[in-house]
Short mmCIF file of C-alpha atoms and ligand atoms in Angstrom, two decimals:
data_model
loop_
_atom_site.label_atom_id
_atom_site.label_comp_id
_atom_site.label_asym_id
_atom_site.label_seq_id
_atom_site.Cartn_x
_atom_site.Cartn_y
_atom_site.Cartn_z
CA UNK A 119 -2.79 24.89 3.51
CA UNK A 120 -1.86 25.46 -0.35
CA UNK A 121 -0.31 22.53 -2.26
CA UNK A 122 1.69 24.74 -4.22
CA UNK A 123 3.98 22.02 -6.19
CA UNK A 124 2.65 19.64 -8.62
CA UNK A 125 0.98 16.67 -6.97
CA UNK A 126 3.02 13.33 -7.17
CA UNK A 127 -0.26 11.46 -7.67
CA UNK A 128 -3.30 12.86 -9.21
CA UNK A 129 -6.46 11.09 -9.93
CA UNK A 130 -8.95 12.42 -12.26
CA UNK A 131 -12.76 11.34 -12.81
CA UNK A 132 -11.73 7.55 -12.02
CA UNK A 133 -14.38 5.44 -12.46
CA UNK A 134 -14.79 1.51 -12.25
CA UNK A 135 -18.35 -0.13 -12.81
CA UNK A 136 -18.89 -3.91 -12.02
CA UNK A 137 -22.28 -4.69 -13.76
CA UNK A 138 -24.85 -2.37 -12.35
CA UNK A 139 -22.56 -1.23 -9.40
CA UNK A 140 -20.38 1.59 -9.53
CA UNK A 141 -17.72 0.67 -7.06
CA UNK A 142 -15.54 3.91 -7.87
CA UNK A 143 -17.50 6.78 -9.08
CA UNK A 144 -15.82 9.79 -10.61
CA UNK A 145 -13.19 10.49 -8.09
CA UNK A 146 -10.65 13.12 -8.10
CA UNK A 147 -7.70 13.12 -5.72
CA UNK A 148 -4.36 15.01 -5.41
CA UNK A 149 -1.55 13.91 -3.42
CA UNK A 150 1.37 16.04 -2.75
CA UNK A 151 5.03 14.67 -2.52
CA UNK A 152 5.71 13.83 0.94
CA UNK A 153 2.05 14.16 1.91
CA UNK A 154 -0.25 11.41 3.55
CA UNK A 155 -3.67 11.26 2.55
CA UNK A 156 -6.15 8.85 4.25
CA UNK A 157 -9.24 7.26 2.67
CA UNK A 158 -11.84 6.19 5.07
CA UNK A 159 -15.65 5.47 4.55
CA UNK A 160 -18.02 2.22 5.48
CA UNK A 161 -17.22 -1.33 4.23
CA UNK A 162 -17.86 -1.64 0.47
CA UNK A 163 -17.36 2.22 -0.18
CA UNK A 164 -14.71 1.29 -3.07
CA UNK A 165 -11.71 2.09 -1.22
CA UNK A 166 -9.72 -1.08 -2.18
CA UNK A 167 -11.22 -0.89 -5.60
CA UNK A 168 -9.72 2.56 -5.89
CA UNK A 169 -6.28 1.25 -4.74
CA UNK A 170 -6.55 -1.53 -7.37
CA UNK A 171 -6.89 1.31 -10.02
CA UNK A 172 -4.02 3.17 -8.83
CA UNK A 173 -1.74 0.16 -8.78
CA UNK A 174 -2.57 -1.40 -12.16
CA UNK A 175 -4.48 -4.59 -10.61
CA UNK A 176 -7.47 -3.13 -12.20
CA UNK A 177 -8.42 -0.97 -14.97
CA UNK A 178 -10.74 2.06 -14.71
CA UNK A 179 -13.93 2.38 -17.10
CA UNK A 180 -13.07 6.09 -17.21
CA UNK A 181 -10.73 8.69 -15.70
CA UNK A 182 -7.02 9.11 -15.56
CA UNK A 183 -4.07 8.27 -12.93
CA UNK A 184 -1.28 10.54 -13.27
CA UNK A 185 1.93 10.01 -11.38
CA UNK A 186 4.99 12.30 -11.52
CA UNK A 187 3.41 14.46 -14.08
CA UNK A 188 3.02 11.15 -16.27
CA UNK A 189 -0.35 9.52 -17.37
CA UNK A 190 -0.15 5.82 -15.88
CA UNK A 191 -3.58 4.90 -16.15
CA UNK A 192 -3.82 1.04 -17.06
CA UNK A 193 -0.28 0.34 -16.75
CA UNK A 194 0.53 -3.44 -15.50
CA UNK A 195 1.50 -3.72 -11.58
CA UNK A 196 4.88 -4.36 -12.64
CA UNK A 197 5.62 -1.38 -14.59
CA UNK A 198 4.11 0.91 -11.90
CA UNK A 199 6.14 -1.00 -9.29
CA UNK A 200 9.17 0.09 -11.83
CA UNK A 201 7.90 3.58 -11.36
CA UNK A 202 8.20 3.42 -7.45
CA UNK A 203 4.77 2.51 -6.46
CA UNK A 204 4.17 -0.12 -4.05
CA UNK A 205 1.30 -1.38 -1.71
CA UNK A 206 0.09 -3.73 0.81
CA UNK A 207 -2.96 -5.53 0.71
CA UNK A 208 -6.15 -5.77 3.08
CA UNK A 209 -5.62 -9.21 3.92
CA UNK A 210 -2.13 -9.60 3.64
CA UNK A 211 0.01 -11.23 1.00
CA UNK A 212 2.96 -13.05 1.93
CA UNK A 213 4.69 -16.16 0.73
CA UNK A 214 4.09 -18.64 3.56
CA UNK A 215 6.88 -20.99 2.46
CA UNK A 216 9.44 -18.36 1.73
CA UNK A 217 11.39 -16.96 4.79
CA UNK A 218 11.19 -13.60 6.04
CA UNK A 219 14.51 -12.49 4.05
CA UNK A 220 13.32 -13.96 0.91
CA UNK A 221 9.72 -12.35 1.26
CA UNK A 222 11.65 -9.03 1.52
CA UNK A 223 14.30 -9.97 -1.16
CA UNK A 224 11.43 -10.22 -3.86
CA UNK A 225 10.76 -6.51 -3.33
CA UNK A 226 14.35 -5.82 -3.76
CA UNK A 227 14.52 -7.86 -6.93
CA UNK A 228 11.53 -6.20 -8.48
CA UNK A 229 13.15 -3.17 -8.23
CA UNK A 230 16.61 -4.33 -9.62
CA UNK A 231 14.86 -6.28 -12.54
CA UNK A 232 13.25 -2.95 -13.26
CA UNK A 233 16.34 -0.80 -13.87
CA UNK A 234 18.36 -3.64 -15.58
CA UNK A 235 18.88 -3.02 -19.46
CA UNK A 236 16.62 -5.04 -21.33
CA UNK A 237 18.67 -7.69 -23.27
CA UNK A 238 15.91 -9.68 -24.60
CA UNK A 239 17.02 -13.33 -25.45
CA UNK A 240 20.63 -13.51 -23.69
CA UNK A 241 19.19 -11.59 -20.74
CA UNK A 242 17.35 -14.54 -18.85
CA UNK A 243 20.22 -16.84 -19.95
CA UNK A 244 22.91 -14.85 -18.92
CA UNK A 245 21.09 -14.36 -15.61
CA UNK A 246 20.80 -18.18 -14.98
CA UNK A 247 24.37 -18.69 -15.95
CA UNK A 248 25.48 -15.89 -13.39
CA UNK A 249 23.00 -17.67 -11.02
CA UNK A 250 24.74 -21.03 -11.32
CA UNK A 251 28.40 -19.76 -11.48
CA UNK A 252 27.85 -17.42 -8.92
CA UNK A 253 30.90 -15.13 -9.66
CA UNK A 254 32.29 -13.02 -7.06
CA UNK A 255 30.35 -10.07 -8.58
CA UNK A 256 27.25 -11.84 -7.91
CA UNK A 257 27.86 -12.86 -4.55
CA UNK A 258 28.67 -9.15 -3.57
CA UNK A 259 25.25 -8.13 -5.09
CA UNK A 260 23.66 -11.01 -2.70
CA UNK A 261 25.54 -9.83 0.08
CA UNK A 262 24.52 -6.19 -0.48
CA UNK A 263 20.95 -7.07 -1.14
CA UNK A 264 20.91 -9.05 2.23
CA UNK A 265 22.34 -6.11 4.06
CA UNK A 266 19.82 -4.04 2.75
CA UNK A 267 17.02 -6.32 3.67
CA UNK A 268 18.36 -6.49 7.14
CA UNK A 269 18.29 -2.53 7.47
CA UNK A 270 14.71 -2.69 6.29
CA UNK A 271 13.72 -5.30 8.95
CA UNK A 272 15.58 -3.40 11.71
CA UNK A 273 12.87 -0.62 11.21
CA UNK A 274 10.59 -3.10 12.88
CA UNK A 275 12.63 -3.43 16.12
CA UNK A 276 13.08 -6.86 17.51
CA UNK A 277 9.81 -8.10 15.66
CA UNK A 278 11.42 -9.53 12.42
CA UNK A 279 15.12 -9.43 12.56
CA UNK A 280 15.17 -12.57 14.83
CA UNK A 281 12.99 -14.17 12.79
CA UNK A 282 14.86 -13.46 9.57
CA UNK A 283 15.25 -17.06 8.46
CA UNK A 284 11.87 -18.40 9.50
CA UNK A 285 9.10 -19.24 7.12
CA UNK A 286 6.59 -16.61 6.97
CA UNK A 287 3.76 -19.23 7.65
CA UNK A 288 5.59 -19.68 11.36
CA UNK A 289 4.99 -15.99 12.03
CA UNK A 290 2.15 -14.18 13.95
CA UNK A 291 -0.54 -12.41 12.03
CA UNK A 292 0.76 -8.93 12.99
CA UNK A 293 4.42 -10.07 11.95
CA UNK A 294 3.21 -11.36 8.57
CA UNK A 295 1.73 -8.04 7.93
CA UNK A 296 5.02 -6.30 8.85
CA UNK A 297 6.75 -8.51 6.33
CA UNK A 298 4.57 -7.37 3.66
CA UNK A 299 5.23 -3.74 4.59
CA UNK A 300 9.13 -4.62 4.67
CA UNK A 301 8.75 -6.16 1.17
CA UNK A 302 6.89 -2.77 -0.28
CA UNK A 303 9.92 -0.87 1.13
CA UNK A 304 12.39 -2.87 -0.36
CA UNK A 305 10.90 -1.65 -3.53
CA UNK A 306 12.37 1.44 -2.33
CA UNK A 307 9.01 3.20 -3.56
CA UNK A 308 8.17 6.87 -4.07
CA UNK A 309 4.56 6.12 -3.40
CA UNK A 310 3.26 3.75 -0.83
CA UNK A 311 -0.32 2.69 -0.51
CA UNK A 312 -1.17 0.75 2.71
CA UNK A 313 -4.74 -0.94 2.82
CA UNK A 314 -5.75 -1.28 6.34
CA UNK A 315 -2.19 -1.91 7.59
CA UNK A 316 -3.60 -2.42 11.27
CA UNK A 317 -6.53 -4.80 10.36
CA UNK A 318 -6.50 -7.64 13.15
CA UNK A 319 -4.08 -6.01 15.22
CA UNK A 320 -4.55 -5.33 18.92
CA UNK A 321 -3.91 -1.85 20.42
CA UNK A 322 -0.29 -2.05 21.19
CA UNK A 323 0.43 -3.36 17.64
CA UNK A 324 -1.67 -0.85 16.19
CA UNK A 325 0.45 1.90 17.91
CA UNK A 326 3.66 0.40 16.71
CA UNK A 327 2.35 0.39 13.11
CA UNK A 328 1.22 4.09 13.46
CA UNK A 329 4.66 5.07 14.86
CA UNK A 330 6.06 3.36 11.78
CA UNK A 331 4.07 4.97 9.39
CA UNK A 332 4.76 8.24 11.03
CA UNK A 333 8.40 7.40 10.78
CA UNK A 334 8.18 6.52 6.99
CA UNK A 335 6.33 9.98 6.57
CA UNK A 336 8.97 11.89 8.28
CA UNK A 337 11.48 10.32 6.18
CA UNK A 338 9.66 11.87 3.11
CA UNK A 339 7.73 9.01 1.60
CA UNK A 340 4.25 9.90 -0.01
CA UNK A 341 1.56 7.68 1.40
CA UNK A 342 -2.00 6.99 0.73
CA UNK A 343 -3.65 5.13 3.51
CA UNK A 344 -7.00 3.18 4.01
CA UNK A 345 -7.56 2.83 7.60
CA UNK A 346 -10.65 2.03 9.71
CA UNK A 347 -9.03 3.15 13.06
CA UNK A 348 -9.80 6.75 13.07
CA UNK A 349 -7.53 7.75 15.92
CA UNK A 350 -4.92 6.71 13.57
CA UNK A 351 -6.30 8.45 10.69
CA UNK A 352 -6.45 11.72 12.44
CA UNK A 353 -2.96 11.53 13.91
CA UNK A 354 -1.32 10.85 10.66
CA UNK A 355 -3.35 12.44 7.88
CA UNK A 356 -2.66 15.75 6.02
CA UNK A 357 -6.22 15.25 4.57
CA UNK A 358 -8.94 12.91 4.78
CA UNK A 359 -10.90 11.62 2.23
CA UNK A 360 -14.31 9.97 2.79
CA UNK A 361 -15.94 7.44 0.16
CA UNK A 362 -19.32 6.03 0.33
CA UNK A 363 -20.94 3.88 -2.25
CA UNK A 364 -18.14 4.72 -4.62
CA UNK A 365 -18.45 8.50 -4.24
CA UNK A 366 -16.27 11.00 -2.34
CA UNK A 367 -18.68 12.28 0.05
CA UNK A 368 -16.00 14.58 1.92
CA UNK A 369 -12.64 15.86 1.92
CA UNK A 370 -10.54 17.95 4.41
CA UNK A 371 -8.65 17.92 7.62
CA UNK A 372 -9.43 14.80 9.76
CA UNK A 373 -11.17 16.86 12.40
CA UNK A 374 -13.37 18.61 9.81
CA UNK A 375 -14.59 15.39 7.92
CA UNK A 376 -15.17 13.52 11.30
CA UNK A 377 -17.85 16.15 12.23
CA UNK A 378 -19.31 16.14 8.87
CA UNK A 379 -23.24 15.10 9.09
CA UNK A 380 -22.77 13.47 5.76
CA UNK A 381 -19.86 11.32 7.02
CA UNK A 382 -21.64 10.04 10.32
CA UNK A 383 -24.81 9.35 8.20
CA UNK A 384 -22.77 7.40 5.89
CA UNK A 385 -21.22 5.38 8.71
CA UNK A 386 -24.56 5.04 10.32
CA UNK A 387 -26.31 3.80 7.40
CA UNK A 388 -23.90 0.91 6.97
CA UNK A 389 -23.78 0.25 10.79
CA UNK A 390 -21.09 1.31 12.87
CA UNK A 391 -18.75 -1.28 14.25
CA UNK A 392 -19.79 -2.38 17.50
CA UNK A 393 -22.40 0.28 17.52
CA UNK A 394 -26.09 0.59 18.16
CA UNK A 395 -28.32 -1.40 15.71
CA UNK A 396 -30.77 1.05 13.95
CA UNK A 397 -34.19 0.36 14.43
CA UNK A 398 -35.71 -2.21 11.83
CA UNK A 399 -39.36 -2.23 10.69
CA UNK A 400 -39.28 -5.96 9.98
N1 ATP B 8 -14.13 -7.88 -8.65
C1 ATP B 8 -15.30 -7.42 -8.32
N2 ATP B 8 -16.22 -7.53 -9.13
C2 ATP B 8 -17.41 -7.32 -8.54
N3 ATP B 8 -17.76 -6.42 -7.47
C3 ATP B 8 -16.74 -6.15 -6.98
C4 ATP B 8 -15.30 -6.59 -7.26
N4 ATP B 8 -14.36 -5.71 -6.45
C5 ATP B 8 -15.28 -5.16 -5.49
N5 ATP B 8 -16.55 -5.09 -5.73
C6 ATP B 8 -17.76 -4.31 -5.02
O1 ATP B 8 -17.19 -2.99 -5.35
C7 ATP B 8 -17.72 -2.50 -3.86
C8 ATP B 8 -16.72 -1.74 -3.30
O2 ATP B 8 -15.42 -2.93 -2.85
P1 ATP B 8 -14.21 -2.49 -2.09
O3 ATP B 8 -13.65 -3.58 -1.92
O4 ATP B 8 -13.52 -1.46 -3.03
O5 ATP B 8 -14.99 -1.71 -0.67
P2 ATP B 8 -13.66 -1.26 0.39
O6 ATP B 8 -14.20 0.20 0.65
O7 ATP B 8 -12.64 -1.58 0.16
O8 ATP B 8 -14.45 -1.92 1.52
P3 ATP B 8 -13.80 -2.70 3.06
O9 ATP B 8 -13.84 -1.57 3.98
O10 ATP B 8 -15.00 -3.72 3.37
O11 ATP B 8 -12.57 -3.28 2.69
C9 ATP B 8 -18.27 -3.77 -3.08
O12 ATP B 8 -19.86 -3.56 -3.53
C10 ATP B 8 -17.84 -4.79 -3.59
O13 ATP B 8 -18.55 -5.92 -3.42
MG1 MG B 9 -11.07 -2.88 1.41
#
């Protein structure tokens, strides 16, 4: 399938070294608007590091990141969030002492801060004043945001809405991961990066997450997905990129890369999860 339009996200020669280790080695990647590309590969392949380079948490030693036709290489996470790039983290990051509502509101506030005109000195003071006085316009705005958050939480069925005022620490692991995705959605992203969204989830939770990602994709969201669960990768992806030791070793439709001898070898070389141990000469 030809991707005729200019890609939404485009990486060229992206490289990140840590001392003698090249964690991300000369990676090219194109992601069309509305597309879903998965990145798979054994532990330590460089998948999360690649996400960090795209989302501004880390800077590349070489190469470029292009988004919506603009060079965004090395911009801060805040600037990138303002441009519509949202992500979730492999180990999950929610604020335990904040409620579900407040965790998700953070995403909405990040978006609003980004669009507010910059009034350097008076800005924060004015904002504080408004917060203290709470005139009608501020209350209306708060109410609108709360409704927005409720609509996002409703996407997770009965998982989060009934717990909207509970602190995140009181939630199950799977629900905390859902909250993180809800927060990313509150940013109204144009590109969403999900780093192992089903890690630690049981099969039914995984199926639910897969359905949600499919729904987001059907709604037109462009998604970059890191995922170890291959069934989910096969179902959702337009294209799969396989990384090993920093390099892209295969790319194509899921079924094609799955049978690629290089890919099988990469997984075997690092040990398949739960698979047979390789013979050792010890
Ligand atoms: N900040 C860092 N400093 C030094 N080495 C790092 C750093 N971040 C990652 N690495 C190394 O870079 C390599 C790639 O790590 P990365 O976390 O990107 O892999 P991954 O593909 O996401 O693996 P996993 O599937 O286990 O999450 C690993 O060898 C890792 O130890
Ligand atoms: Mg990782």
